PDB file of C-alpha atoms and ligand atoms in Angstrom:
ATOM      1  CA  UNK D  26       0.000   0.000   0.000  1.00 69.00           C
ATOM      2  CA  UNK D  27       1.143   3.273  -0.583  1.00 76.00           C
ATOM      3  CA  UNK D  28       2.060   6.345   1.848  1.00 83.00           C
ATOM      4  CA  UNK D  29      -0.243   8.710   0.432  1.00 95.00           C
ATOM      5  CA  UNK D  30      -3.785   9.053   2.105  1.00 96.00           C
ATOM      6  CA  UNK D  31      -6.027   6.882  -0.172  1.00 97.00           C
ATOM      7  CA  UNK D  32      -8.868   9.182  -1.917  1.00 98.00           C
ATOM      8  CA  UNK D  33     -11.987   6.513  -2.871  1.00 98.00           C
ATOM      9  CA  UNK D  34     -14.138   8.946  -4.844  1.00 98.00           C
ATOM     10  CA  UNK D  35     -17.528   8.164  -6.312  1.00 98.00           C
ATOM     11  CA  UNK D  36     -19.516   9.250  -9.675  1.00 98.00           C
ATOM     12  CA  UNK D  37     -22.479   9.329  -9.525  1.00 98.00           C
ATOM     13  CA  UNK D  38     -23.171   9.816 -13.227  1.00 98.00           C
ATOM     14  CA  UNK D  39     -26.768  10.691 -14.554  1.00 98.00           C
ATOM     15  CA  UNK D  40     -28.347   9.200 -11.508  1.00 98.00           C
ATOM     16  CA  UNK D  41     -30.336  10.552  -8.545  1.00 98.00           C
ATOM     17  CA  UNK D  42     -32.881  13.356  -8.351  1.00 98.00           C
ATOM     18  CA  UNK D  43     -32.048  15.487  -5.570  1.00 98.00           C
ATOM     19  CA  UNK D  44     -33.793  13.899  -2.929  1.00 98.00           C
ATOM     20  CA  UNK D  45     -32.462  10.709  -3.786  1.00 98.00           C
ATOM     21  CA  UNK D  46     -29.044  12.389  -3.907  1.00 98.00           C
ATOM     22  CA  UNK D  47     -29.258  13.630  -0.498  1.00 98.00           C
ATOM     23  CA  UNK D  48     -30.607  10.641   1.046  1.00 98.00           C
ATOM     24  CA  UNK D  49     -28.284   8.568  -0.157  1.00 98.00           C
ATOM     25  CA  UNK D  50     -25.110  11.470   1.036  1.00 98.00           C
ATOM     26  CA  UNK D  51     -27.195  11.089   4.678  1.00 98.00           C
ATOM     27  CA  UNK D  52     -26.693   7.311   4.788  1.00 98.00           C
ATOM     28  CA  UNK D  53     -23.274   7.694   3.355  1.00 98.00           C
ATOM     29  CA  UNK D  54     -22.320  10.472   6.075  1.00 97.00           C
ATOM     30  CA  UNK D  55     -23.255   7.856   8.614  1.00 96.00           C
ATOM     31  CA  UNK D  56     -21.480   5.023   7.246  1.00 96.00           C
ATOM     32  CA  UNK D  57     -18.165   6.294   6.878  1.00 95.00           C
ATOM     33  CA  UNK D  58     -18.156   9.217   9.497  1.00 92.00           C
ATOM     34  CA  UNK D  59     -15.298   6.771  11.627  1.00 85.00           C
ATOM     35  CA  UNK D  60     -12.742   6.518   8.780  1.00 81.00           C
ATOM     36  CA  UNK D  61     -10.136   9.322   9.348  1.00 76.00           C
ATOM     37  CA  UNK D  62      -7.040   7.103   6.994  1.00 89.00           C
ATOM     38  CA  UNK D  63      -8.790   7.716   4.020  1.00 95.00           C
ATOM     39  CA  UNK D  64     -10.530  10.575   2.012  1.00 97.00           C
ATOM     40  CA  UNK D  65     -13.758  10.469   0.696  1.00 98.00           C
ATOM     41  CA  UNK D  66     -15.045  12.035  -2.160  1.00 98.00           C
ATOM     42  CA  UNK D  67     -18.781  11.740  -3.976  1.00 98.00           C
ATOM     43  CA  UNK D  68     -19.761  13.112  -7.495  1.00 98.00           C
ATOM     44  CA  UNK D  69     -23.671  13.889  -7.623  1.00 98.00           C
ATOM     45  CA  UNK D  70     -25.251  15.478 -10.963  1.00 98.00           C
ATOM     46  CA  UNK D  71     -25.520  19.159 -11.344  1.00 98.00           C
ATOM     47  CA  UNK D  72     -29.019  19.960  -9.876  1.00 98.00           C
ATOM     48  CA  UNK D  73     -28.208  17.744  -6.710  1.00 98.00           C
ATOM     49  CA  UNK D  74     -25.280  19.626  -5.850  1.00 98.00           C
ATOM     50  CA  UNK D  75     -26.118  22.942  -3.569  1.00 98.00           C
ATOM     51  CA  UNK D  76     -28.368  20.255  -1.678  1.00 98.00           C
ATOM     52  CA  UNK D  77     -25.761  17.733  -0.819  1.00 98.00           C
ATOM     53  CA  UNK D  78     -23.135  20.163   0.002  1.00 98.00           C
ATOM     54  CA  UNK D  79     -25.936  21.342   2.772  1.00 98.00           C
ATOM     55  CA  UNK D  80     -26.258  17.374   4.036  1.00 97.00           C
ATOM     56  CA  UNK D  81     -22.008  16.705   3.802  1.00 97.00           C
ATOM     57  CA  UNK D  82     -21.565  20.019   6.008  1.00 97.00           C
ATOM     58  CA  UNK D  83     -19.099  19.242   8.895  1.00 94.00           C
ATOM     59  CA  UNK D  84     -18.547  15.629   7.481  1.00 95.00           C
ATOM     60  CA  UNK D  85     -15.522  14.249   6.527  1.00 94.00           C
ATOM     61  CA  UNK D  86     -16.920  13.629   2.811  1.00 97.00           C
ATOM     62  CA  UNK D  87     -15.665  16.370   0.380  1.00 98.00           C
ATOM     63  CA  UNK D  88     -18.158  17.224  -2.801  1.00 98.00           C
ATOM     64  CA  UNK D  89     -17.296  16.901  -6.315  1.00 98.00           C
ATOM     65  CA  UNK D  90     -18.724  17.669  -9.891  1.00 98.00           C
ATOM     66  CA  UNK D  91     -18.519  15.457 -12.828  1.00 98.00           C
ATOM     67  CA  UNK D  92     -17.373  18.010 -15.660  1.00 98.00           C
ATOM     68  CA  UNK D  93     -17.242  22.177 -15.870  1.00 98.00           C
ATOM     69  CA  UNK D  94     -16.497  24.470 -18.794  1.00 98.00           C
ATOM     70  CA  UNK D  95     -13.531  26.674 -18.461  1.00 98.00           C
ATOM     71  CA  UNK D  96     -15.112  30.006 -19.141  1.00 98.00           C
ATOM     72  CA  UNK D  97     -16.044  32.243 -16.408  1.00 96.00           C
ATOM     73  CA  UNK D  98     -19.668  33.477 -17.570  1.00 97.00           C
ATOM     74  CA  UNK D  99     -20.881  34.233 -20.881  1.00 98.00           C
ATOM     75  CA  UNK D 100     -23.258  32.725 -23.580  1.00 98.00           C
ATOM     76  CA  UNK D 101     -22.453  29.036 -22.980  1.00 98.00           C
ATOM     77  CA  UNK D 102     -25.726  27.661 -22.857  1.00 98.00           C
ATOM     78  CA  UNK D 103     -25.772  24.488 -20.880  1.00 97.00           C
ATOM     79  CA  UNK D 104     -22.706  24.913 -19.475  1.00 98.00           C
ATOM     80  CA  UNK D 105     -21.231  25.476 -15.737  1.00 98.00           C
ATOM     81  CA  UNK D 106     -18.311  27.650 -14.601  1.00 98.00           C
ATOM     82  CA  UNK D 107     -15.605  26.593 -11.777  1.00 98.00           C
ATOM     83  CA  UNK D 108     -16.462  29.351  -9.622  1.00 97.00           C
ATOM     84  CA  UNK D 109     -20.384  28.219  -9.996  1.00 98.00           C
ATOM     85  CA  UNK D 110     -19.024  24.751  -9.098  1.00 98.00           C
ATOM     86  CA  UNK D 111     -17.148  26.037  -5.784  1.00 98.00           C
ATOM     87  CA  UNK D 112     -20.358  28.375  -4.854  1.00 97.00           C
ATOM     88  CA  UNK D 113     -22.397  25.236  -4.845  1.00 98.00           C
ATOM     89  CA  UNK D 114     -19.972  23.514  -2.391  1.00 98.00           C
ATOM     90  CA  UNK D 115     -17.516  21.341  -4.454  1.00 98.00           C
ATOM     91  CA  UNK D 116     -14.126  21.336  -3.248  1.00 98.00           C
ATOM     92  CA  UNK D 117     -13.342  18.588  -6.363  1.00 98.00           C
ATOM     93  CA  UNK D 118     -14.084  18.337 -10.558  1.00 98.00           C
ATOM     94  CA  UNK D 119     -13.656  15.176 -12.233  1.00 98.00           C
ATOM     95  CA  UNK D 120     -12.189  16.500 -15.634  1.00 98.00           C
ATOM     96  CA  UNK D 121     -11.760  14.228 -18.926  1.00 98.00           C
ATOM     97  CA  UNK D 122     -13.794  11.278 -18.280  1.00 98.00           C
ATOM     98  CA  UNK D 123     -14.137   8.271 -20.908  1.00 97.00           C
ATOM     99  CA  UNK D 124     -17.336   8.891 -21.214  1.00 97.00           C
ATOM    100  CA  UNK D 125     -17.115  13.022 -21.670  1.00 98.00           C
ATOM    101  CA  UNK D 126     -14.600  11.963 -24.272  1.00 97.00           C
ATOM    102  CA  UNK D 127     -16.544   9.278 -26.185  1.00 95.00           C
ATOM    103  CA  UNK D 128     -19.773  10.569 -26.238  1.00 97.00           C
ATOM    104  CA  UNK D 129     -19.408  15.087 -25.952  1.00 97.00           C
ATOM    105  CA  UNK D 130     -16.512  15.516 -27.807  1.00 97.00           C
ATOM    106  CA  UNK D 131     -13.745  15.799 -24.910  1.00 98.00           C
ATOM    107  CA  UNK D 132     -10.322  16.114 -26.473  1.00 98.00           C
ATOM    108  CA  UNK D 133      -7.093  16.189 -24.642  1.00 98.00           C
ATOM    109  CA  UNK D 134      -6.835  20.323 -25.422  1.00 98.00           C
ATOM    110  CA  UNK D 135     -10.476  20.673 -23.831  1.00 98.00           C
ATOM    111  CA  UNK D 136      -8.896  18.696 -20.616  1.00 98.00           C
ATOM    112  CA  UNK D 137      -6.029  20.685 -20.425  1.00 98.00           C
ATOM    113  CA  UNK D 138      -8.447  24.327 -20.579  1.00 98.00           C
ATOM    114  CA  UNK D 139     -10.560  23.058 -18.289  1.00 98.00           C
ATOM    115  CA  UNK D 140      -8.119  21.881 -15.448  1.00 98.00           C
ATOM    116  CA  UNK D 141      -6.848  25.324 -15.752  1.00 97.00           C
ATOM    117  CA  UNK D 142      -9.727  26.515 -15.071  1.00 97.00           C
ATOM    118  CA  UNK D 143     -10.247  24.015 -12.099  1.00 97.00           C
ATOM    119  CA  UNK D 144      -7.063  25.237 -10.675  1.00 96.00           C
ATOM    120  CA  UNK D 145      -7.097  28.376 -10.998  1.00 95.00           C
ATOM    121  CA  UNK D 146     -10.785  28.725  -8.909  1.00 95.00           C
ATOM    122  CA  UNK D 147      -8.826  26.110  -6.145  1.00 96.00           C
ATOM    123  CA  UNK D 148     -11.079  23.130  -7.153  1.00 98.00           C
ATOM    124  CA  UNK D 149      -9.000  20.274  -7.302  1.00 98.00           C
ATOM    125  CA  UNK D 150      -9.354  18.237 -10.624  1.00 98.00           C
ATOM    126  CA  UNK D 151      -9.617  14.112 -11.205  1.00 98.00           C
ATOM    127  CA  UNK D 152      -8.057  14.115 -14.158  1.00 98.00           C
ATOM    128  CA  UNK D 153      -8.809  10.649 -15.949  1.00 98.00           C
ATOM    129  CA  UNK D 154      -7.007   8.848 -18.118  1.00 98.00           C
ATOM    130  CA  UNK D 155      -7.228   5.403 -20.044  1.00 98.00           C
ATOM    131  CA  UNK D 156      -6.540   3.505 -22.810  1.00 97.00           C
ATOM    132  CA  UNK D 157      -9.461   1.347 -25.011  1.00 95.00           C
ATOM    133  CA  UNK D 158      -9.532  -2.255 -25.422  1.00 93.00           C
ATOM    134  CA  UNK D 159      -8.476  -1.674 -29.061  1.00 95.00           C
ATOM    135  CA  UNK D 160      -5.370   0.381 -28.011  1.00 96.00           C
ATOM    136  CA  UNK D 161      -4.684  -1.788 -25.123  1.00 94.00           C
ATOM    137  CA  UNK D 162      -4.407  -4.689 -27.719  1.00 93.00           C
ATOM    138  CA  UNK D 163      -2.571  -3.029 -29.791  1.00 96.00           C
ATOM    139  CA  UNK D 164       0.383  -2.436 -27.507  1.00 96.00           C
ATOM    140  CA  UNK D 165      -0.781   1.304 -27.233  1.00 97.00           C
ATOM    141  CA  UNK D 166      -1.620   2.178 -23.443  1.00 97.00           C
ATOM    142  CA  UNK D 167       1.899   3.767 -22.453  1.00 98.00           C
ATOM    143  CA  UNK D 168       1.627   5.725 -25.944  1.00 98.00           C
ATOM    144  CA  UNK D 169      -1.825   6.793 -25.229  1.00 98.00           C
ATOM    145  CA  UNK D 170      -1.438   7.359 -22.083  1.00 98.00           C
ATOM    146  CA  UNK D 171       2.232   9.681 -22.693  1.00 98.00           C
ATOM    147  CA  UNK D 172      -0.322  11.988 -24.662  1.00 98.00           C
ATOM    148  CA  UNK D 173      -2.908  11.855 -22.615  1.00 98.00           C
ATOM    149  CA  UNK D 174      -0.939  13.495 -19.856  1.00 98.00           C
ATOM    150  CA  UNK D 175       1.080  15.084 -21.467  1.00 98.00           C
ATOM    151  CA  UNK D 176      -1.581  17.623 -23.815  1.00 98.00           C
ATOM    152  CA  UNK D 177      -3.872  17.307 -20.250  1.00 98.00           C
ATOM    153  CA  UNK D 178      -1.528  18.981 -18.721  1.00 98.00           C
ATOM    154  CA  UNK D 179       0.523  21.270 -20.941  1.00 97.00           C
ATOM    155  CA  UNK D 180       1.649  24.925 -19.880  1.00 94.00           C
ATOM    156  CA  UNK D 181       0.985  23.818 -16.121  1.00 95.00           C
ATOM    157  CA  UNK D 182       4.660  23.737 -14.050  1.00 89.00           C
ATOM    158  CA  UNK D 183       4.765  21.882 -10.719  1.00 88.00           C
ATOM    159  CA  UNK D 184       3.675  25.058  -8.388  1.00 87.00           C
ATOM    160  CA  UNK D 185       0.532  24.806 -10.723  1.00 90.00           C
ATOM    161  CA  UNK D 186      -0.603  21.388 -10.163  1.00 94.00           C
ATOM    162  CA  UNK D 187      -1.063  21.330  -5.764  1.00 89.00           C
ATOM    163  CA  UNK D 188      -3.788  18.450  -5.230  1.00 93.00           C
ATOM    164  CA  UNK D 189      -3.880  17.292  -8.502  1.00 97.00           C
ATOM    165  CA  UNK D 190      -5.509  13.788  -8.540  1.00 98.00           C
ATOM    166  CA  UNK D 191      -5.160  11.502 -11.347  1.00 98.00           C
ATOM    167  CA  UNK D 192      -7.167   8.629 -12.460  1.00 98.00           C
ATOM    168  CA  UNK D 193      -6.551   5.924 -14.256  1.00 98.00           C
ATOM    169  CA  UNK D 194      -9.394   3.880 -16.118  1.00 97.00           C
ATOM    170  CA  UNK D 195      -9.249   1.897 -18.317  1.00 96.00           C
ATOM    171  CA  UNK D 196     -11.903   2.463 -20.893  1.00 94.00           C
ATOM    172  CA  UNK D 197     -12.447  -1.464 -21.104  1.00 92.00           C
ATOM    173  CA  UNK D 198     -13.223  -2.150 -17.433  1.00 91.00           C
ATOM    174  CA  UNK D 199     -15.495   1.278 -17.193  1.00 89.00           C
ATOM    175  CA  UNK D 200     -19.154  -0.383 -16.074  1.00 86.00           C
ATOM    176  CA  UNK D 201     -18.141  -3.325 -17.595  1.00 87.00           C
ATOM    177  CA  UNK D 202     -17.104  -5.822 -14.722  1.00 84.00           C
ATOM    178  CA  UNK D 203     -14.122  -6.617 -15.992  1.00 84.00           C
ATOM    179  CA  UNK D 204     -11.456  -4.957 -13.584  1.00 85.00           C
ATOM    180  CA  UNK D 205      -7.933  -4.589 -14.759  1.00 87.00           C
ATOM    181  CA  UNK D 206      -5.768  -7.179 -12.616  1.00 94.00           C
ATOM    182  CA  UNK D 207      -4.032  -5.716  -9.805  1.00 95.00           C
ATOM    183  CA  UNK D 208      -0.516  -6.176 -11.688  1.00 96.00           C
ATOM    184  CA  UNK D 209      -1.885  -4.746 -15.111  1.00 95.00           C
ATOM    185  CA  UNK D 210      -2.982  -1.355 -12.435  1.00 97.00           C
ATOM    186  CA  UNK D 211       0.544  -1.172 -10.640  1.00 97.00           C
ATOM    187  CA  UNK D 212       2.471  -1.676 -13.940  1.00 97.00           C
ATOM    188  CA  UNK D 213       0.092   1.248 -15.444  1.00 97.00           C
ATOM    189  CA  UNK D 214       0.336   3.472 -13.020  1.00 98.00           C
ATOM    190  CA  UNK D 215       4.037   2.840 -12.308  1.00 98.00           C
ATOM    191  CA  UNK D 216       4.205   4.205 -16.041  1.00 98.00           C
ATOM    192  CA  UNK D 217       2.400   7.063 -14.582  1.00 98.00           C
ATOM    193  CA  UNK D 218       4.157   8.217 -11.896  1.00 98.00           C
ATOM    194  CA  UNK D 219       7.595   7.919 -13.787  1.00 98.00           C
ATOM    195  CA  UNK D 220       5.750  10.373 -16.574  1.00 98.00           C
ATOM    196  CA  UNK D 221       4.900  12.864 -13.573  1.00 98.00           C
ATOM    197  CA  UNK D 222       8.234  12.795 -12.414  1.00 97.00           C
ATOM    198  CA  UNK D 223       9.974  13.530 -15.734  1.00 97.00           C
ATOM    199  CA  UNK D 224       7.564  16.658 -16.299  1.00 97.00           C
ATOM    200  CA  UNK D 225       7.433  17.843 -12.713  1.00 96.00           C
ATOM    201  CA  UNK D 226       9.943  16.378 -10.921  1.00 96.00           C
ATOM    202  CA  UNK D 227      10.125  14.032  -7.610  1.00 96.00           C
ATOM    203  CA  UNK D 228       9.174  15.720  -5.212  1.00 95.00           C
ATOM    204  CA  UNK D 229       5.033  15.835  -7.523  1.00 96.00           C
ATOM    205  CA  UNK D 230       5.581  12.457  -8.294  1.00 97.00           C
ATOM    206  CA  UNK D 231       5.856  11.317  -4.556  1.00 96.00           C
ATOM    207  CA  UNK D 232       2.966  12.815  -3.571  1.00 96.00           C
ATOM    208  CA  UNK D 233       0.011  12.344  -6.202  1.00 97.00           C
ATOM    209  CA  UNK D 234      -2.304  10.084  -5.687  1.00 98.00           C
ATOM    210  CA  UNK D 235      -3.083   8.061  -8.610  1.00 98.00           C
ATOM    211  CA  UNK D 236      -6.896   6.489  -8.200  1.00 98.00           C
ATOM    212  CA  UNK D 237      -7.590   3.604 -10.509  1.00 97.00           C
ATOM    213  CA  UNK D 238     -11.023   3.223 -11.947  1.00 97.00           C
ATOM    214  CA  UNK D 239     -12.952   0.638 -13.821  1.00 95.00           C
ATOM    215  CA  UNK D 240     -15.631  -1.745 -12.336  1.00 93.00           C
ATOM    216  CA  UNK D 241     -14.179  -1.601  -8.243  1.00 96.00           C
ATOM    217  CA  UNK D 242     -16.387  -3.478  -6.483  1.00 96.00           C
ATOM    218  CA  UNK D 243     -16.154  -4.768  -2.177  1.00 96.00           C
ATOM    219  CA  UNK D 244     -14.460  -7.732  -3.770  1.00 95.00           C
ATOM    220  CA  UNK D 245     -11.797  -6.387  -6.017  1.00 96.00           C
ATOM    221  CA  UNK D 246     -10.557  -2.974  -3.789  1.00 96.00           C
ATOM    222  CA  UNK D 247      -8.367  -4.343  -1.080  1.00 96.00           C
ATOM    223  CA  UNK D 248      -5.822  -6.539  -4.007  1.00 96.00           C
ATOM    224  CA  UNK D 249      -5.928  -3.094  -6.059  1.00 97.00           C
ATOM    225  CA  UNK D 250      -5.395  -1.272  -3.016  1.00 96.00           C
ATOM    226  CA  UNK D 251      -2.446  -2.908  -1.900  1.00 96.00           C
ATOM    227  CA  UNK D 252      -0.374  -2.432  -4.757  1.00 97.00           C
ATOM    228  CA  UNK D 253       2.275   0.002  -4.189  1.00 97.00           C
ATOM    229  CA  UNK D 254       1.349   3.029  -6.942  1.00 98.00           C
ATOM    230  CA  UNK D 255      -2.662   2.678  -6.487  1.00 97.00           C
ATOM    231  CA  UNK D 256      -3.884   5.445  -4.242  1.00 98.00           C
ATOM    232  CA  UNK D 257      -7.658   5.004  -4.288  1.00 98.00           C
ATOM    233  CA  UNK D 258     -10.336   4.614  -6.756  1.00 98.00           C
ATOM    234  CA  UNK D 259     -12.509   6.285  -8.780  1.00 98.00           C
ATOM    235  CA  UNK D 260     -16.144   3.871  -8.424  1.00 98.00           C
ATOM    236  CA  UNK D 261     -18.801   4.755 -10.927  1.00 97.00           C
ATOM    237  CA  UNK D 262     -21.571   1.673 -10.559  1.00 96.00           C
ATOM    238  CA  UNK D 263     -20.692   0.325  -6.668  1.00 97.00           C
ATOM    239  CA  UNK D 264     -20.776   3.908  -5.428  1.00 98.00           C
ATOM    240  CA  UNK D 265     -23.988   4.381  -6.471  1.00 98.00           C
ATOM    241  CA  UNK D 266     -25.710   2.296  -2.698  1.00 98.00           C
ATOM    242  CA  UNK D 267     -24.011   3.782   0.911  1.00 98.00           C
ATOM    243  CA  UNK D 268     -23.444   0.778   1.931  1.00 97.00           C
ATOM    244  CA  UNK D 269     -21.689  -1.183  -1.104  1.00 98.00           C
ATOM    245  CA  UNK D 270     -19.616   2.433  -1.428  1.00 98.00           C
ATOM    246  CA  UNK D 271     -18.638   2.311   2.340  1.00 97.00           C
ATOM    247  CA  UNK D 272     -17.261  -1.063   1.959  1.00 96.00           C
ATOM    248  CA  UNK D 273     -14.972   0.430  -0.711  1.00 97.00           C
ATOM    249  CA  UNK D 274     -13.953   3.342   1.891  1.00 96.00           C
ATOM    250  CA  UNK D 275     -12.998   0.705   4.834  1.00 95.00           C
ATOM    251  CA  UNK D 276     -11.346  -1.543   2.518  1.00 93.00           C
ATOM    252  CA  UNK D 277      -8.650  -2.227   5.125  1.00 88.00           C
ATOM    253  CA  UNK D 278     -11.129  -3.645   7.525  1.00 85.00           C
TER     254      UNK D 278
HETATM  255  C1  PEP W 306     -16.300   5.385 -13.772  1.00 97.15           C
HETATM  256  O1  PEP W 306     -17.251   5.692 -14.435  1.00 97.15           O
HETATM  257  O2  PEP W 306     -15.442   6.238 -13.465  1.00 97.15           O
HETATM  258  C2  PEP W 306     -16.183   3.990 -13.355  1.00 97.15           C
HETATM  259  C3  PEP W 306     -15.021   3.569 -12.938  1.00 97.15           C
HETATM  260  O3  PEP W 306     -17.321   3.210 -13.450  1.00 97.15           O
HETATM  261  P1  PEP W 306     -17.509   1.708 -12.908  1.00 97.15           P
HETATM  262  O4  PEP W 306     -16.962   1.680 -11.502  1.00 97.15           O
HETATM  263  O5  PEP W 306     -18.977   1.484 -12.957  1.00 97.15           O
HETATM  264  O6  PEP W 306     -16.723   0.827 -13.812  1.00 97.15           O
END
């Protein structure tokens, strides 16, 4: 297991009104309120967020968002600012998601805008990463991955990137039960850390957490956990019930 404090952060997705959102961040609250070794982090949808900021007050369970744009204000309809995202209550933005890039158009140079923007309004950005099956197959995933980060985060130095969190999913084990084995995840994000530390030095590379994400489940987390360069997990499907999700957050237990 690593030194750094293990973040297990959930997405929520398109799923939840808000009253479902904030029961389910009660029960959650309740569940995990003992665990002080590890962070926890949940990603609700837009309209649930203002309420479940007001239900996580004074808990030990930090709000995220699932996407923003990296405008400030202006005629961008649909779209959601950082600083809306922080006046709501999020201290965290999951930026670059599989499914933001397969299905909306996400493109490494949209990542990289909108992690500036992130930073720059103090939310700390998820930035995920991940290879396809196709690419995995092919021998790609370092390749893809050396781009990925690289264009993600261009122009930023070191000083820029304080809280940073990266995750790692591969696009063939997203909601797909098929988890990448704990060896494929260490070698992968082994690769990961070693990119870090030729862009920004040691000193980044020793303490970002790199969260691995694709199909975690109660079963799979502690053998992920353990490896030495896994430093959490991103859960889209098991952190969608309090009480599968909490299992994830006391995986030591
Ligand atoms: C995700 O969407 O980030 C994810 C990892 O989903 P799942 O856990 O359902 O595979």
């Amino acid at each position: 297991m690593s030194s750094r404090t293990p973040l297990i952060a959930g997405n929520w997705k398109m799923h939840k009104t808000g009253s479902q959102a904030v029961e389910a961040a009660n029960q959650l609250r309740i569940l995990v309120e003992a665990t002080r070794a590890v962070e926890v982090m949940i990603a609700p949808t837009y309209t649930a967020l203002y309420q479940v900021a007001q239900t996580l007050k004074g808990s030990n369970i930090a709000l995220g968002a699932q996407d923003l744009y990296w405008e400030k204000q202006g005629a961008f309809t649909g779209e959601i600012s950082s600083e809306m995202l922080a006046d709501a209550g999020c201290s965290h933005v999951i930026i670059g998601h599989s499914e933001r890039r397969q299905f909306f158009g996400e493109t490494d140079e949209t990542v990289n805008r909108k992690i500036r923007a992130a930073l720059a309004d103090n939310l700390i950005p998820v930035f995920c990463i991940g290879e396809s099956e196709t690419q995995r197959e092919a021998g790609e995933t370092f390749s893809v991955l050396d781009k990925q980060v690289r264009d993600g985060l261009k122009d930023l130095g070191f000083g820029d990137l304080t809280g940073l969190v990266v995750a790692y999913e591969p696009v063939w084990a997203i909601g797909t039960g098929k988890t990448a084995t704990r060896e494929q995840a260490q070698e992968t994000h082994r690769f990961i850390r070693s990119l870090l530390e030729t862009l920004f030095g040691k000193p980044f590379a020793g303490v970002v957490r790199i969260l691995y994400g694709g199909s975690v489940k109660p079963d799979n987390v502690r053998a992920l956990m353990e490896m030495p360069d896994v430093d959490g997990a991103l859960v889209g499907g098991a952190s969608l019930d309090p009480e599968t999700f909490s299992k994830l957050v006391f995986f030591n237990d």
